[in-house]
mmCIF file of N, CA and C in Angstrom:
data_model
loop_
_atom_site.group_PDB
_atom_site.id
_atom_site.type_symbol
_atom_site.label_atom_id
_atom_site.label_comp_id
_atom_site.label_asym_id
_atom_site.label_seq_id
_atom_site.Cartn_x
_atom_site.Cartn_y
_atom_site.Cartn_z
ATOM 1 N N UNK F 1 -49.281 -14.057 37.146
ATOM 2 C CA UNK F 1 -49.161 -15.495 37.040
ATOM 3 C C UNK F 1 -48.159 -15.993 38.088
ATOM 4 N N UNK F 2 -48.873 -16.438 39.739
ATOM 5 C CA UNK F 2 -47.588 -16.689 40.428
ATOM 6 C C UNK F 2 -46.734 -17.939 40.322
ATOM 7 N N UNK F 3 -47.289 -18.856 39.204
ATOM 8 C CA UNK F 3 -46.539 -19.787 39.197
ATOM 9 C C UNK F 3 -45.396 -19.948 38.229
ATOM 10 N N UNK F 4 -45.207 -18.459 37.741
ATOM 11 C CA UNK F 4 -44.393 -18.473 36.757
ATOM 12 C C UNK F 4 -42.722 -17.503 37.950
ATOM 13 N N UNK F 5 -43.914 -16.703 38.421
ATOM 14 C CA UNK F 5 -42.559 -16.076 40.000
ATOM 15 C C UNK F 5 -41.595 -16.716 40.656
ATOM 16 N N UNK F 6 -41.098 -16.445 41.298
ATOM 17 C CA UNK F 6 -40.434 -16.757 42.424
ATOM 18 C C UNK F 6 -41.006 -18.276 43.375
ATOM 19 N N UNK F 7 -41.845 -18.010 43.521
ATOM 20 C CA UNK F 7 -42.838 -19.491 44.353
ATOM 21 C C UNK F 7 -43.418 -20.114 43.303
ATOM 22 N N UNK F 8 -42.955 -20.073 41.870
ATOM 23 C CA UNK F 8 -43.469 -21.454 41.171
ATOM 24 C C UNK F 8 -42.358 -22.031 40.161
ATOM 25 N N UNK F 9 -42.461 -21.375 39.066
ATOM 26 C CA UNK F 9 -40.919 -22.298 38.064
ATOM 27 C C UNK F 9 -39.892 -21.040 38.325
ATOM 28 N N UNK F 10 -40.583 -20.068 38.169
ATOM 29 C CA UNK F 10 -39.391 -18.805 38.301
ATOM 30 C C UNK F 10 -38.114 -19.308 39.351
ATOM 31 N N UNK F 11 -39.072 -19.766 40.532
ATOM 32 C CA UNK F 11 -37.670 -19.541 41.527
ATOM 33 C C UNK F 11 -36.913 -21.023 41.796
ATOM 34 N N UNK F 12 -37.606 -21.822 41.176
ATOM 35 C CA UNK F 12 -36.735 -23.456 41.043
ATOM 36 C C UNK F 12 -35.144 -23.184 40.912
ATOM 37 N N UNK F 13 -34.597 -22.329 39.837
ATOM 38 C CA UNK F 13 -33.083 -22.346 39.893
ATOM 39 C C UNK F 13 -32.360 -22.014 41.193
ATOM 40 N N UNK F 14 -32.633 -21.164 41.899
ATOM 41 C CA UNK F 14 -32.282 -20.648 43.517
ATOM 42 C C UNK F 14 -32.640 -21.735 44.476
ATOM 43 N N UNK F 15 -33.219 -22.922 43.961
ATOM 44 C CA UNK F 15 -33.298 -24.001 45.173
ATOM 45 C C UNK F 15 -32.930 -25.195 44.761
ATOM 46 N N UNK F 16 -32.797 -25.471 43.493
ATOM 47 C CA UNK F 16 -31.646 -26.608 42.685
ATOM 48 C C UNK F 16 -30.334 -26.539 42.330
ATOM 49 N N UNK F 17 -29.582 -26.558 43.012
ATOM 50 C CA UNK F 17 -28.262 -26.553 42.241
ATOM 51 C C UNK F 17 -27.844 -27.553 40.704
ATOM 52 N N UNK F 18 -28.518 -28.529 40.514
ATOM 53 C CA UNK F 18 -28.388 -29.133 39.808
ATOM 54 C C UNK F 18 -28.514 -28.305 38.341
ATOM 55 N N UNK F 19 -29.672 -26.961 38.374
ATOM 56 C CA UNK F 19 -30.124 -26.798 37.336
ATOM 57 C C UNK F 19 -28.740 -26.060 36.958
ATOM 58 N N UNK F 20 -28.338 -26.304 35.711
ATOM 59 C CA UNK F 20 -26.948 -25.248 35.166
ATOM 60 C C UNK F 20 -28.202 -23.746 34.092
ATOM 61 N N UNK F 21 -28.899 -23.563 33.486
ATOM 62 C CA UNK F 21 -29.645 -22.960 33.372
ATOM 63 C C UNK F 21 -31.421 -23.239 33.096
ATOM 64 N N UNK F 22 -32.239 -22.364 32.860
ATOM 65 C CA UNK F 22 -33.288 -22.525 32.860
ATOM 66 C C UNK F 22 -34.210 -21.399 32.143
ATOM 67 N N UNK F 23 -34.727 -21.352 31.231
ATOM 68 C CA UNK F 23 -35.611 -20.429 30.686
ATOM 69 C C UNK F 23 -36.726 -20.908 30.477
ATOM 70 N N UNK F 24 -38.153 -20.189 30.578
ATOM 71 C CA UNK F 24 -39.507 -20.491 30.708
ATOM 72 C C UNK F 24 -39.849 -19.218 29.479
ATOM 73 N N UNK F 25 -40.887 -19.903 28.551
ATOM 74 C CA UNK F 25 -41.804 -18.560 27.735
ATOM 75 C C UNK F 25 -42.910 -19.109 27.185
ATOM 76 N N UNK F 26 -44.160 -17.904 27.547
ATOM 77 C CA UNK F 26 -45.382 -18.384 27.027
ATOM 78 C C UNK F 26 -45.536 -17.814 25.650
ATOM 79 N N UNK F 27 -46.299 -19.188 24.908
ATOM 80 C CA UNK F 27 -46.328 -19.149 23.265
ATOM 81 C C UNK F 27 -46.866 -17.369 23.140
ATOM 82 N N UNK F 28 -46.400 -17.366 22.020
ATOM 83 C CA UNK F 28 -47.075 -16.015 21.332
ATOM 84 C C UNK F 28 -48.228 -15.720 20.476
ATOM 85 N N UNK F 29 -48.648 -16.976 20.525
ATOM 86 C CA UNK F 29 -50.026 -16.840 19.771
ATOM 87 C C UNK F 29 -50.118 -17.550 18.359
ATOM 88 N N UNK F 30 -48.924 -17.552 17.721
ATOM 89 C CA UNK F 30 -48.553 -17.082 15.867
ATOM 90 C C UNK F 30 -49.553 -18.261 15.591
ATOM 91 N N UNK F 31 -49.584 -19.547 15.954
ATOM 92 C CA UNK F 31 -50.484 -20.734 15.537
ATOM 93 C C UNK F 31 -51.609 -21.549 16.591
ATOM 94 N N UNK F 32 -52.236 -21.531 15.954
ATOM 95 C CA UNK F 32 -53.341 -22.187 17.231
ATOM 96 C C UNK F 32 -53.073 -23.010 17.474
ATOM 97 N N UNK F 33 -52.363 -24.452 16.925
ATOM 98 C CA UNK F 33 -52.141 -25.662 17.798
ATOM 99 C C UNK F 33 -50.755 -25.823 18.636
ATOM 100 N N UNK F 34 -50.099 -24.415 18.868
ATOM 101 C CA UNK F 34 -49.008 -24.545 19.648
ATOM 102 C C UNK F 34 -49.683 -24.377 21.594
ATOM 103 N N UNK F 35 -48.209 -24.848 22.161
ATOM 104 C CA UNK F 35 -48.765 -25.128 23.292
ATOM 105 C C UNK F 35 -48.506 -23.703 23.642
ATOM 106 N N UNK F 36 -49.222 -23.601 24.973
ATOM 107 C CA UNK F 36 -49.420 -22.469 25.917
ATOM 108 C C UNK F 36 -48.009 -22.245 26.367
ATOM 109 N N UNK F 37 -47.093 -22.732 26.694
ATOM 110 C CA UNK F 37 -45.756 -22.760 27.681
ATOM 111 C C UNK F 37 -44.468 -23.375 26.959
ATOM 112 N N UNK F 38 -43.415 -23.156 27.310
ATOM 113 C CA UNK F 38 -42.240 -23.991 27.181
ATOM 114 C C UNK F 38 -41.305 -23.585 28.181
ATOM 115 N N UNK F 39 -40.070 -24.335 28.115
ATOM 116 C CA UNK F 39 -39.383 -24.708 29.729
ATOM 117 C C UNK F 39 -38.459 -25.517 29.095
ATOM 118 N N UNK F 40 -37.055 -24.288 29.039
ATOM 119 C CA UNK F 40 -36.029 -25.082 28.545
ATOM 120 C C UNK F 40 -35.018 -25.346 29.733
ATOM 121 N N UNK F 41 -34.691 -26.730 30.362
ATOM 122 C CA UNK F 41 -33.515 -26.441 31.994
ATOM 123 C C UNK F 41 -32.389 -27.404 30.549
ATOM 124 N N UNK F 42 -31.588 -26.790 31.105
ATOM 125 C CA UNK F 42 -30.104 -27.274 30.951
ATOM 126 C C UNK F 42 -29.483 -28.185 32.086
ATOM 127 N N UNK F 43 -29.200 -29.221 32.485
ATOM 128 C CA UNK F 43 -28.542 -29.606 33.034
ATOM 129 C C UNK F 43 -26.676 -30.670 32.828
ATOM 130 N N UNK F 44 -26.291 -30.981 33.754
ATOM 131 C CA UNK F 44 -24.541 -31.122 33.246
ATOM 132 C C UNK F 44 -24.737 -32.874 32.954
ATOM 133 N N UNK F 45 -26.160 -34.131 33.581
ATOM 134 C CA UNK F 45 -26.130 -35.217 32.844
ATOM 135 C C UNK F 45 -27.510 -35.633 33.486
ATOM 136 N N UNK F 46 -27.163 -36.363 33.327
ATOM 137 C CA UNK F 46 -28.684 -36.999 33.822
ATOM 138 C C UNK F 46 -28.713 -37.522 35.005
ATOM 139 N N UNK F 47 -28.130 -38.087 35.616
ATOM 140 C CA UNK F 47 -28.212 -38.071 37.550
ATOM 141 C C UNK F 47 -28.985 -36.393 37.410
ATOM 142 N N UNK F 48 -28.125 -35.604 37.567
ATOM 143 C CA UNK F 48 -28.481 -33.948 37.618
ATOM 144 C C UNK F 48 -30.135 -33.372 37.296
ATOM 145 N N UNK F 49 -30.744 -33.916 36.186
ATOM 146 C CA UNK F 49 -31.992 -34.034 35.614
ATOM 147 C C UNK F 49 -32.819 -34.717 36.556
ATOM 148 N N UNK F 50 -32.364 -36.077 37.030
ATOM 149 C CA UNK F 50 -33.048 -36.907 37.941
ATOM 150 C C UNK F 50 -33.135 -36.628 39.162
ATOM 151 N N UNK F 51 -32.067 -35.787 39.535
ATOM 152 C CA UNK F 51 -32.187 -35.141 40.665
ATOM 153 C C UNK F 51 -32.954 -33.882 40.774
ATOM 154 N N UNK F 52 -33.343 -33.047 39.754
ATOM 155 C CA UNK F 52 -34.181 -32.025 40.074
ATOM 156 C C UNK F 52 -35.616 -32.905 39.818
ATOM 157 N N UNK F 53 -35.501 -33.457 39.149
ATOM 158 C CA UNK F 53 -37.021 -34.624 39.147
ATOM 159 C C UNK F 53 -37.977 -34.690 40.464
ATOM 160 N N UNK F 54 -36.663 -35.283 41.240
ATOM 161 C CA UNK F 54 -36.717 -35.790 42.709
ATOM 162 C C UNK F 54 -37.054 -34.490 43.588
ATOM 163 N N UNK F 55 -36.623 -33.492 42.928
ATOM 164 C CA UNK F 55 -36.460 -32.291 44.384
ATOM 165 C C UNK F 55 -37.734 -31.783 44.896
ATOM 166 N N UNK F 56 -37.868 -32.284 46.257
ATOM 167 C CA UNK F 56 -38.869 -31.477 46.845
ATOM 168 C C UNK F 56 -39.452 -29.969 46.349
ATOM 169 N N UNK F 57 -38.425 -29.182 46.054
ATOM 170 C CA UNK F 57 -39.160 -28.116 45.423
ATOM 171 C C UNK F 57 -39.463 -28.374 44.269
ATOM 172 N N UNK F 58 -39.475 -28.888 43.072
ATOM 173 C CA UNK F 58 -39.983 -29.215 41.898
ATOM 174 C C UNK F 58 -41.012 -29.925 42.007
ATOM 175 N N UNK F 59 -41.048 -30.894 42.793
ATOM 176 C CA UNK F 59 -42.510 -31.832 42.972
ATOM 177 C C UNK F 59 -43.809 -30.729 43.704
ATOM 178 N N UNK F 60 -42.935 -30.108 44.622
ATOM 179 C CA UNK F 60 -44.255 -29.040 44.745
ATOM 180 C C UNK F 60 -44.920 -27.824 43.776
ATOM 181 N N UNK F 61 -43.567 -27.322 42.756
ATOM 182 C CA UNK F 61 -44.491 -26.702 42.000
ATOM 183 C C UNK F 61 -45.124 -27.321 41.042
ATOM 184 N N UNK F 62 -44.441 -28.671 40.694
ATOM 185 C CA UNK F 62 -45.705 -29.145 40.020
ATOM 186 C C UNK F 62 -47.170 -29.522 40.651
ATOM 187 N N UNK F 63 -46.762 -30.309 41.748
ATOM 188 C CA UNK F 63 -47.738 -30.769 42.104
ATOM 189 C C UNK F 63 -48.786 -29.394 42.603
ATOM 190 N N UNK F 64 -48.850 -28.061 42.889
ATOM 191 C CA UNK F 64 -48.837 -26.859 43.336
ATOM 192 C C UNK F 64 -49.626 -25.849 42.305
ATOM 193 N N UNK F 65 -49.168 -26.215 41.188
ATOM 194 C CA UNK F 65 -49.097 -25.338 40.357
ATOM 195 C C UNK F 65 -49.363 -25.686 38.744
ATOM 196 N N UNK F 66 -48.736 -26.411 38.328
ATOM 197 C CA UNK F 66 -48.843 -27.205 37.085
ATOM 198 C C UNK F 66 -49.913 -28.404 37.031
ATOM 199 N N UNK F 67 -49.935 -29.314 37.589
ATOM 200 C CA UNK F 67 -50.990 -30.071 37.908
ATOM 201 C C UNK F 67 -52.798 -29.696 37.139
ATOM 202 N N UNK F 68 -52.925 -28.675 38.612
ATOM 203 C CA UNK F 68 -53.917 -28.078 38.721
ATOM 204 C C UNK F 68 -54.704 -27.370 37.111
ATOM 205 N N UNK F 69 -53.680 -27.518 36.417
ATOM 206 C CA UNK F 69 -54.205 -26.482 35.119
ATOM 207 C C UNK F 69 -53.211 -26.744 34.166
ATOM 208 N N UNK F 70 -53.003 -27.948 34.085
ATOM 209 C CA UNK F 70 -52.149 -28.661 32.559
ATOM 210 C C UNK F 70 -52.994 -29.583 31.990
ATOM 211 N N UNK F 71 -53.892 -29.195 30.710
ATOM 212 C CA UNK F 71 -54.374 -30.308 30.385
ATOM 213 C C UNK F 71 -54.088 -31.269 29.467
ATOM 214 N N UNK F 72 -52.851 -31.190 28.913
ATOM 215 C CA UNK F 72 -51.546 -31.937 28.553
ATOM 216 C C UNK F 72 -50.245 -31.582 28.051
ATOM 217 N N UNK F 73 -49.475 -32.553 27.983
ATOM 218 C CA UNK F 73 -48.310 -32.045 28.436
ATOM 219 C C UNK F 73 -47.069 -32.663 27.558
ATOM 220 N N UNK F 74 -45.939 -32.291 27.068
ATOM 221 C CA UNK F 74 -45.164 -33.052 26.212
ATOM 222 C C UNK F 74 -43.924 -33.017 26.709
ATOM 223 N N UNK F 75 -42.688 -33.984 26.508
ATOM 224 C CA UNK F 75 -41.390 -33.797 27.444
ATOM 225 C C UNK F 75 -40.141 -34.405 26.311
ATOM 226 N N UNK F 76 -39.157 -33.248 25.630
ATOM 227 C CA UNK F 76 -37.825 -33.947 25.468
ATOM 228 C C UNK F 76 -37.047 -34.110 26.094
ATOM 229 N N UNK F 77 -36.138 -34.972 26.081
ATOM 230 C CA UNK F 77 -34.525 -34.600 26.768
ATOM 231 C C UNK F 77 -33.712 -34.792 25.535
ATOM 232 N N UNK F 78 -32.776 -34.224 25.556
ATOM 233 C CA UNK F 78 -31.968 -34.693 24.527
ATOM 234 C C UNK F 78 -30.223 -33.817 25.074
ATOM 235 N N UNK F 79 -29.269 -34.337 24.372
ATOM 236 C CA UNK F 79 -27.468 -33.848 24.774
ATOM 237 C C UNK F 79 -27.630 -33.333 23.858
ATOM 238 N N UNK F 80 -27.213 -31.701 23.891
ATOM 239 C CA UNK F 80 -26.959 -30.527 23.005
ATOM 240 C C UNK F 80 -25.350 -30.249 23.229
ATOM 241 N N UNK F 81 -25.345 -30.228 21.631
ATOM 242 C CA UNK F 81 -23.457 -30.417 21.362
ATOM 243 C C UNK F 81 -22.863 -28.672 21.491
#
């Protein structure tokens, strides 16, 4: 799966500084109406968030990679204490 490598979400942290961490995992199966993926980034506020938004490398793996084969999609943000 190369979009999970280095040239797709894998390697986003090595070209954002913004991201403070980042973990990716595909569901395990246990229920059928769970999604295929999740994608937890940590960042230090929200400029920081908005700025990996913005980043040329993020717009390409989405646009690259995710796009192509998401046929929908769900998004929190939320401040974890």
């Amino acid at each position: 799966k190369p979009w999970l490598g280095e040239c797709g979400i894998g390697g986003l942290p090595a070209q954002i500084p913004e991201i403070l961490s980042y973990r990716v995992g595909e569901d395990l199966g246990l229920r059928d109406d769970n999604a295929t993926l999740a994608l937890v980034g940590e960042f230090a506020d929200e400029r920081a968030w908005r700025t990996y938004l913005a980043h040329p490398a993020h717009r390409a793996v989405v646009t690259e990679h995710v796009e192509p084969v998401v046929a929908a999609r769900q998004s929190v943000q939320f401040i974890a204490d």
